[in-house]
PDB file of C-alpha atoms in Angstrom:
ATOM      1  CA  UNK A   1     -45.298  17.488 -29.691  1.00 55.00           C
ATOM      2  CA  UNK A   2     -43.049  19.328 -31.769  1.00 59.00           C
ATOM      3  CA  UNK A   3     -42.729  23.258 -31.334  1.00 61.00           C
ATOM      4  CA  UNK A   4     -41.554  25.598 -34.458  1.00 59.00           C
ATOM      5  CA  UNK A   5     -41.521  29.351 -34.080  1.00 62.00           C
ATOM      6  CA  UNK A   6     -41.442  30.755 -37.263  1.00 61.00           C
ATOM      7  CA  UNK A   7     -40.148  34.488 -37.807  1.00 62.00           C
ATOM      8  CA  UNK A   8     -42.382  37.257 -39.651  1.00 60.00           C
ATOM      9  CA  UNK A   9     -40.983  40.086 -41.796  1.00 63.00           C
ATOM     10  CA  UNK A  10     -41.081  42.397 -38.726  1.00 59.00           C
ATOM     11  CA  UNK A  11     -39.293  40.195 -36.312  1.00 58.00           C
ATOM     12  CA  UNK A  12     -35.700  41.702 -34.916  1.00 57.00           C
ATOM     13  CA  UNK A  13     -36.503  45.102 -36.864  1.00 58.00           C
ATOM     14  CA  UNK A  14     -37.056  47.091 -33.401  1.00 60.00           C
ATOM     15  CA  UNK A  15     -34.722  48.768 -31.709  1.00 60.00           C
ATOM     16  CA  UNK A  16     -33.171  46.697 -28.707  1.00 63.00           C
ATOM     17  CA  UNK A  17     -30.382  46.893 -26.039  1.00 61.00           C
ATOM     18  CA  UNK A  18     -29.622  43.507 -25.793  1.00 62.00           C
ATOM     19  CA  UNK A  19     -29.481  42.784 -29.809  1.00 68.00           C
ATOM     20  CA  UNK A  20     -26.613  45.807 -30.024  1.00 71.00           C
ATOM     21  CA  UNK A  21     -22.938  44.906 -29.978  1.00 74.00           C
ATOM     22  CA  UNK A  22     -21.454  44.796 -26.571  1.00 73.00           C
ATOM     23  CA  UNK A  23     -19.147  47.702 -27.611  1.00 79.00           C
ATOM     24  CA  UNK A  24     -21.220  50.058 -29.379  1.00 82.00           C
ATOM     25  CA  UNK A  25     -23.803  49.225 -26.037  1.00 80.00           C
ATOM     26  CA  UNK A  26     -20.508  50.281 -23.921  1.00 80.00           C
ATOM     27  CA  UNK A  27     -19.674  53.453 -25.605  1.00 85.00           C
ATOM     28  CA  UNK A  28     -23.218  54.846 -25.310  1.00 86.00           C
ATOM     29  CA  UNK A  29     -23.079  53.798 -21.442  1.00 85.00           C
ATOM     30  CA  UNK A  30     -20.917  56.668 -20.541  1.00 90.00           C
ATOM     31  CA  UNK A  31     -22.827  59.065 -21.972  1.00 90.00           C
ATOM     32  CA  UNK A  32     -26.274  57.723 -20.442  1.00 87.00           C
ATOM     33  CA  UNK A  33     -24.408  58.063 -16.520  1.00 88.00           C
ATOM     34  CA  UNK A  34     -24.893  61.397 -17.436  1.00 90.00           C
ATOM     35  CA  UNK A  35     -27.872  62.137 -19.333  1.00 90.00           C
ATOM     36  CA  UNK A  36     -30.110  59.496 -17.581  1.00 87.00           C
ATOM     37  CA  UNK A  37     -29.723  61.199 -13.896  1.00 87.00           C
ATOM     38  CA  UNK A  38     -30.100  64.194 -15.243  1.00 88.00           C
ATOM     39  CA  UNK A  39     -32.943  63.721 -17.263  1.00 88.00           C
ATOM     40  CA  UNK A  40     -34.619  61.693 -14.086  1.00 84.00           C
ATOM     41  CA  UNK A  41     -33.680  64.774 -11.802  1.00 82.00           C
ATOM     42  CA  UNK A  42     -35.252  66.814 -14.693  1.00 84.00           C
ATOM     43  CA  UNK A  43     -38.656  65.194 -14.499  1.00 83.00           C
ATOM     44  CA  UNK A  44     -38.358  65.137 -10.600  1.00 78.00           C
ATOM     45  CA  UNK A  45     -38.067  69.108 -10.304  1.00 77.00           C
ATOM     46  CA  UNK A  46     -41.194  69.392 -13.332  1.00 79.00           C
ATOM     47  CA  UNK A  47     -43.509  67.445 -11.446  1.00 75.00           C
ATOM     48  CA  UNK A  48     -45.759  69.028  -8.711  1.00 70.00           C
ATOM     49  CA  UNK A  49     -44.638  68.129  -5.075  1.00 65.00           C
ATOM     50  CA  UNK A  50     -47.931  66.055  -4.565  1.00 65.00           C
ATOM     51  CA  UNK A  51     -46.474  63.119  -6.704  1.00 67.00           C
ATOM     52  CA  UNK A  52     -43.706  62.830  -5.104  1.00 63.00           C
ATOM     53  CA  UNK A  53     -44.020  63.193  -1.804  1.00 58.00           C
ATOM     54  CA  UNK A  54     -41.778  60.602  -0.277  1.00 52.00           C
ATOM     55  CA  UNK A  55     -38.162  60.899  -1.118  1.00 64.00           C
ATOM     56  CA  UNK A  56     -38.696  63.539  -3.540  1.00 68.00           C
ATOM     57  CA  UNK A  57     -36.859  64.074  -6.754  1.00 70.00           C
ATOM     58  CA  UNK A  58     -33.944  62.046  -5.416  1.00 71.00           C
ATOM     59  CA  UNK A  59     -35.738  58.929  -5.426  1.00 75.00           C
ATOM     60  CA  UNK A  60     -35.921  58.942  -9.491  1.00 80.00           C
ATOM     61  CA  UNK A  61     -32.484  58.994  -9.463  1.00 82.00           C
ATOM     62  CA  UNK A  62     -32.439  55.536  -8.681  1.00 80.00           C
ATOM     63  CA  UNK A  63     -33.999  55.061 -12.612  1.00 83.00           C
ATOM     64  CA  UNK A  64     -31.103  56.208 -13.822  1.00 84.00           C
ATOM     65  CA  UNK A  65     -28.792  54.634 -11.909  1.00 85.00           C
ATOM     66  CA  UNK A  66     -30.871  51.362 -12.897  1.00 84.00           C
ATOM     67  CA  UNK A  67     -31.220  52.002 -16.660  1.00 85.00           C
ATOM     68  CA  UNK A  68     -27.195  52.861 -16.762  1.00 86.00           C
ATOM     69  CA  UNK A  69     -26.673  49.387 -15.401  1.00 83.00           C
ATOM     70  CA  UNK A  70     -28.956  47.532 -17.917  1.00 82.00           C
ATOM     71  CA  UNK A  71     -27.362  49.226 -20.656  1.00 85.00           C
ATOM     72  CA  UNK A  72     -23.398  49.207 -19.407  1.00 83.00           C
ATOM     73  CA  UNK A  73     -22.707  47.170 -16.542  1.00 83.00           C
ATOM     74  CA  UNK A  74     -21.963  48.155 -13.112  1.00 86.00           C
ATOM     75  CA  UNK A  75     -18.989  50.763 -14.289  1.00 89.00           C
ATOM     76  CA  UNK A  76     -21.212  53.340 -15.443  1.00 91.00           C
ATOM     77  CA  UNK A  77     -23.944  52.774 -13.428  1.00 88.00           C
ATOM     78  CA  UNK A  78     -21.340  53.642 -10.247  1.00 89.00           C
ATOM     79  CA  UNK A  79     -20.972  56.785 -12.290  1.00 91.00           C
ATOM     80  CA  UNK A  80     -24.543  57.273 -12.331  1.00 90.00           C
ATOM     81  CA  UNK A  81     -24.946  57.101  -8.997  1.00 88.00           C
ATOM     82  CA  UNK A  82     -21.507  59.292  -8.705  1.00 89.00           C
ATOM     83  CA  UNK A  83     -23.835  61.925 -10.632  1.00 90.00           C
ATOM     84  CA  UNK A  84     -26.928  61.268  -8.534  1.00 87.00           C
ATOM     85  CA  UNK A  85     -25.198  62.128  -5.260  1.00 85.00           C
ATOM     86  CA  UNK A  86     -24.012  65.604  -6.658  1.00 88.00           C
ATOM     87  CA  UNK A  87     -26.889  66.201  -7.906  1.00 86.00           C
ATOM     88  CA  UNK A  88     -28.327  65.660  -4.411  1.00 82.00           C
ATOM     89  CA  UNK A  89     -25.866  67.662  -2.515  1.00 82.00           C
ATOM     90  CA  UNK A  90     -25.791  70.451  -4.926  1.00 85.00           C
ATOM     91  CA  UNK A  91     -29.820  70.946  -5.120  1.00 81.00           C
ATOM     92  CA  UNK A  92     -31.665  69.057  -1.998  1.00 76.00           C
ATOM     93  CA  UNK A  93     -28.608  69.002   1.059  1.00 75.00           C
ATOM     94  CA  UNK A  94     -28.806  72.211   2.760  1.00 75.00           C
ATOM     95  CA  UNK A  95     -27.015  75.251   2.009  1.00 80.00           C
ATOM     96  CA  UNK A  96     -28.671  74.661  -1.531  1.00 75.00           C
ATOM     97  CA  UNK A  97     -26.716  74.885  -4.866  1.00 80.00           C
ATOM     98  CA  UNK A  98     -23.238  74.291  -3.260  1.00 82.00           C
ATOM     99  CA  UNK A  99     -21.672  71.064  -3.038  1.00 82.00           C
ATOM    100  CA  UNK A 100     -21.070  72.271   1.132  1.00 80.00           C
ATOM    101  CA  UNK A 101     -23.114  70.004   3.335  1.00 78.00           C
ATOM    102  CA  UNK A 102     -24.461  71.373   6.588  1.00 75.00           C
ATOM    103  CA  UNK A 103     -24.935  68.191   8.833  1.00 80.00           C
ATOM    104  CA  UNK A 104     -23.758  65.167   9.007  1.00 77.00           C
ATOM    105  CA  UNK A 105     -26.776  63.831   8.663  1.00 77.00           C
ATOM    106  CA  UNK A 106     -27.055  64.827   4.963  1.00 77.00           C
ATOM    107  CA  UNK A 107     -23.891  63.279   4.708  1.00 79.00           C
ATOM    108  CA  UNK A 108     -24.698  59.989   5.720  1.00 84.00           C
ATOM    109  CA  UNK A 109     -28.301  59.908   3.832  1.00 78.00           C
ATOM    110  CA  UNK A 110     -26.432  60.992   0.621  1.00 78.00           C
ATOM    111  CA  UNK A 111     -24.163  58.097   1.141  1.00 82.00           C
ATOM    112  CA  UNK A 112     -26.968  55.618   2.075  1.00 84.00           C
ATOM    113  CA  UNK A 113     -28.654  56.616  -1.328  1.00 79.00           C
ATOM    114  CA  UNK A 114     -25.240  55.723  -3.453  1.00 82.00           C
ATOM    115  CA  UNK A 115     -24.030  52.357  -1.767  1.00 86.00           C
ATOM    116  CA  UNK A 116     -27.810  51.225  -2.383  1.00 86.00           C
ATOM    117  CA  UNK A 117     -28.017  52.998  -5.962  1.00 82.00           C
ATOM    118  CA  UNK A 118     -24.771  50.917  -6.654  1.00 85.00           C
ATOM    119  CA  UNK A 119     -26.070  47.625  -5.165  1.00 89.00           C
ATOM    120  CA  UNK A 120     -29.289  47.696  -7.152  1.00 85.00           C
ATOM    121  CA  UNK A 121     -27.032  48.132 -10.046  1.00 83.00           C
ATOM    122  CA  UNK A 122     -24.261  45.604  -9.430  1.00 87.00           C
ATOM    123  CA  UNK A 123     -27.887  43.468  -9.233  1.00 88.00           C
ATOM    124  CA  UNK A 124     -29.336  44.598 -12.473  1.00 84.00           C
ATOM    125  CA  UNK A 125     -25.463  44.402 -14.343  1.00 83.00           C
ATOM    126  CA  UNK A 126     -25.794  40.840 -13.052  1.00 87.00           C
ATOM    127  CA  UNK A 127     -28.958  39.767 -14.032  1.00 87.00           C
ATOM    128  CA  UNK A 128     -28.390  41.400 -17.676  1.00 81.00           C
ATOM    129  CA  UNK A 129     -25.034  39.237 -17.702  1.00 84.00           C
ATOM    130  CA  UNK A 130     -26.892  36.086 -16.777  1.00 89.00           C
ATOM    131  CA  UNK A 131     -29.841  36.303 -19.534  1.00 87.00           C
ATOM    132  CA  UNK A 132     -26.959  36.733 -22.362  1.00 82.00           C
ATOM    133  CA  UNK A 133     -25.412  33.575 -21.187  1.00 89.00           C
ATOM    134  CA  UNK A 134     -28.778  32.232 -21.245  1.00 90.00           C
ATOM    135  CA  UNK A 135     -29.539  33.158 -24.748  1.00 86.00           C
ATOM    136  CA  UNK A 136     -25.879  32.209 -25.688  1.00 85.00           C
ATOM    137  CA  UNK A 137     -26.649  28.905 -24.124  1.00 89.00           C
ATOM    138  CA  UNK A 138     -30.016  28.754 -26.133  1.00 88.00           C
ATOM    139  CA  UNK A 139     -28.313  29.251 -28.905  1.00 83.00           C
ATOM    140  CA  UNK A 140     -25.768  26.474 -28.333  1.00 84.00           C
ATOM    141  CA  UNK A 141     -28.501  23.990 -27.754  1.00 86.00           C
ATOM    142  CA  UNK A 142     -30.465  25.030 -30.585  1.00 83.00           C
ATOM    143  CA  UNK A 143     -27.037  23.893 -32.794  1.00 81.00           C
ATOM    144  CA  UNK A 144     -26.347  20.892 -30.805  1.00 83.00           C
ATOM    145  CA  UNK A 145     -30.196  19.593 -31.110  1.00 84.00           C
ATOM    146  CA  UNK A 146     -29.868  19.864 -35.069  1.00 80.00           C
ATOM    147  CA  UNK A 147     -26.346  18.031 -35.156  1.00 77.00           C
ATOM    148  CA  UNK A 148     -27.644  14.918 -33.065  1.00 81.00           C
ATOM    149  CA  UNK A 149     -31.112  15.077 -35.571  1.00 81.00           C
ATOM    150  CA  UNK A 150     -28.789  14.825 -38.315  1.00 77.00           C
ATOM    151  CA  UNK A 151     -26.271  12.668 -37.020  1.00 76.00           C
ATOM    152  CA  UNK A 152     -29.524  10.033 -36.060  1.00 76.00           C
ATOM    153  CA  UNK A 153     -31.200  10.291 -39.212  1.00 79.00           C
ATOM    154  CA  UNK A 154     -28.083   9.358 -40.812  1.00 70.00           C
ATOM    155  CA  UNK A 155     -27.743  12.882 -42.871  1.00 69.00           C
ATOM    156  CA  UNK A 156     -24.731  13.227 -45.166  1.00 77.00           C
ATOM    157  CA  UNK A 157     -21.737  15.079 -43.663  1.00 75.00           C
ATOM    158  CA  UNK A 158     -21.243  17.552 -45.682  1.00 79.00           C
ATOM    159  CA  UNK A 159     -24.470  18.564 -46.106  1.00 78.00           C
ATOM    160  CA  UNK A 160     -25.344  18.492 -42.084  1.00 75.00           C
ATOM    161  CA  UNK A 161     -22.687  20.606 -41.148  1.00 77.00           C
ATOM    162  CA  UNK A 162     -23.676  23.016 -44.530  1.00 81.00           C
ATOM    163  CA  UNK A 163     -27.265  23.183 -42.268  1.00 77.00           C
ATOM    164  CA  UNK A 164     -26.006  23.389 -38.648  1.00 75.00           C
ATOM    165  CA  UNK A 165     -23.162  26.793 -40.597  1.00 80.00           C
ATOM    166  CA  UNK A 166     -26.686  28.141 -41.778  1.00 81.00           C
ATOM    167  CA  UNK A 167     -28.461  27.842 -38.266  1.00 76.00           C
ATOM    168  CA  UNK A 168     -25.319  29.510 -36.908  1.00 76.00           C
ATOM    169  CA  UNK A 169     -25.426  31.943 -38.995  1.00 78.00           C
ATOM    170  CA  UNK A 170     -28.969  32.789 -38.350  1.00 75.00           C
ATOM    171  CA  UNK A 171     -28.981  32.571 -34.981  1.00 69.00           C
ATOM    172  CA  UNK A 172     -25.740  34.562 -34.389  1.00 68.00           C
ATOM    173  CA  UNK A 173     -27.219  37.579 -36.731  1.00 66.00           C
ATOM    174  CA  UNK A 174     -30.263  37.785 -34.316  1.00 59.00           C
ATOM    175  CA  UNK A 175     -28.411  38.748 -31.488  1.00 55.00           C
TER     176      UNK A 175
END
């Protein structure tokens, strides 16, 4: 059985994390540890108390926190959850909109909600990191599977390694 996927003209034209450069996807990391708590505490204060009845509008913070860490890494996804907490004290820990906390209580549940925001992401950041090396890995084999076909068909040098610097090329552009 032999397998062949073959591309169409709208294949790799969407927009995706994982195909953007590790630096450009590092430099817009910072700025989501901002903008993605905020815009999760955003929807949490729009929608009606009825939806989210247990845990609130500090409970979408954890998307933010999440998405951060598929984007960036753990890094900003610590400052996500950095930004999550303040937004908790500030708006939800009583005396409201001041960062003063009244109980100790509040102090401990705010804390509870960062060292498990940050372990979900050091989870995610991990996860992410292991499905590039896969598709690095992929891509490796891919190479290596061409080589030995060439090499046991008895292909001429030059012109094997002229295919295997195409594939390369190929493959490397995708991602």
């Amino acid at each position: 059985l032999d397998v062949h996927v073959v591309p169409h003209e709208h294949s790799g034209t969407a927009f995706s994390w994982s195909r953007m450069s590790p630096g450009r996807r590092r430099a817009l990391s910072w700025p989501a540890a901002l903008a993605f708590p905020l815009a999760a505490w955003g929807v949490g204060m729009a929608l009606p108390d009825r939806f989210l009845q247990l845990g609130g509008p500090g409970v979408l913070l954890f998307l933010g926190v999440v998405a951060t860490a598929l984007i960036g890494g753990l890094a900003p996804a610590v400052a996500a959850a950095v930004v999550s907490g303040l937004l908790t004290i500030y708006f939800l820990v009583a005396p409201a909109n001041t960062f003063t906390v009244g109980d100790g209580d509040s102090v401990i549940g705010t804390g509870v909600l960062l060292l498990v925001a940050v372990a979900t992401a050091a989870l995610v950041d991990r996860a992410a990191r292991r499905i590039r090396e896969a598709r690095r890995a992929s891509r490796e084999a891919a190479l290596l599977a061409l080589f030995a076909d060439g090499v046991l068909q008895e292909a001429d040098l030059d012109a094997l390694l002229e295919r295997v610097d195409r594939k390369s090329t190929r493959l490397n552009s995708s991602h």
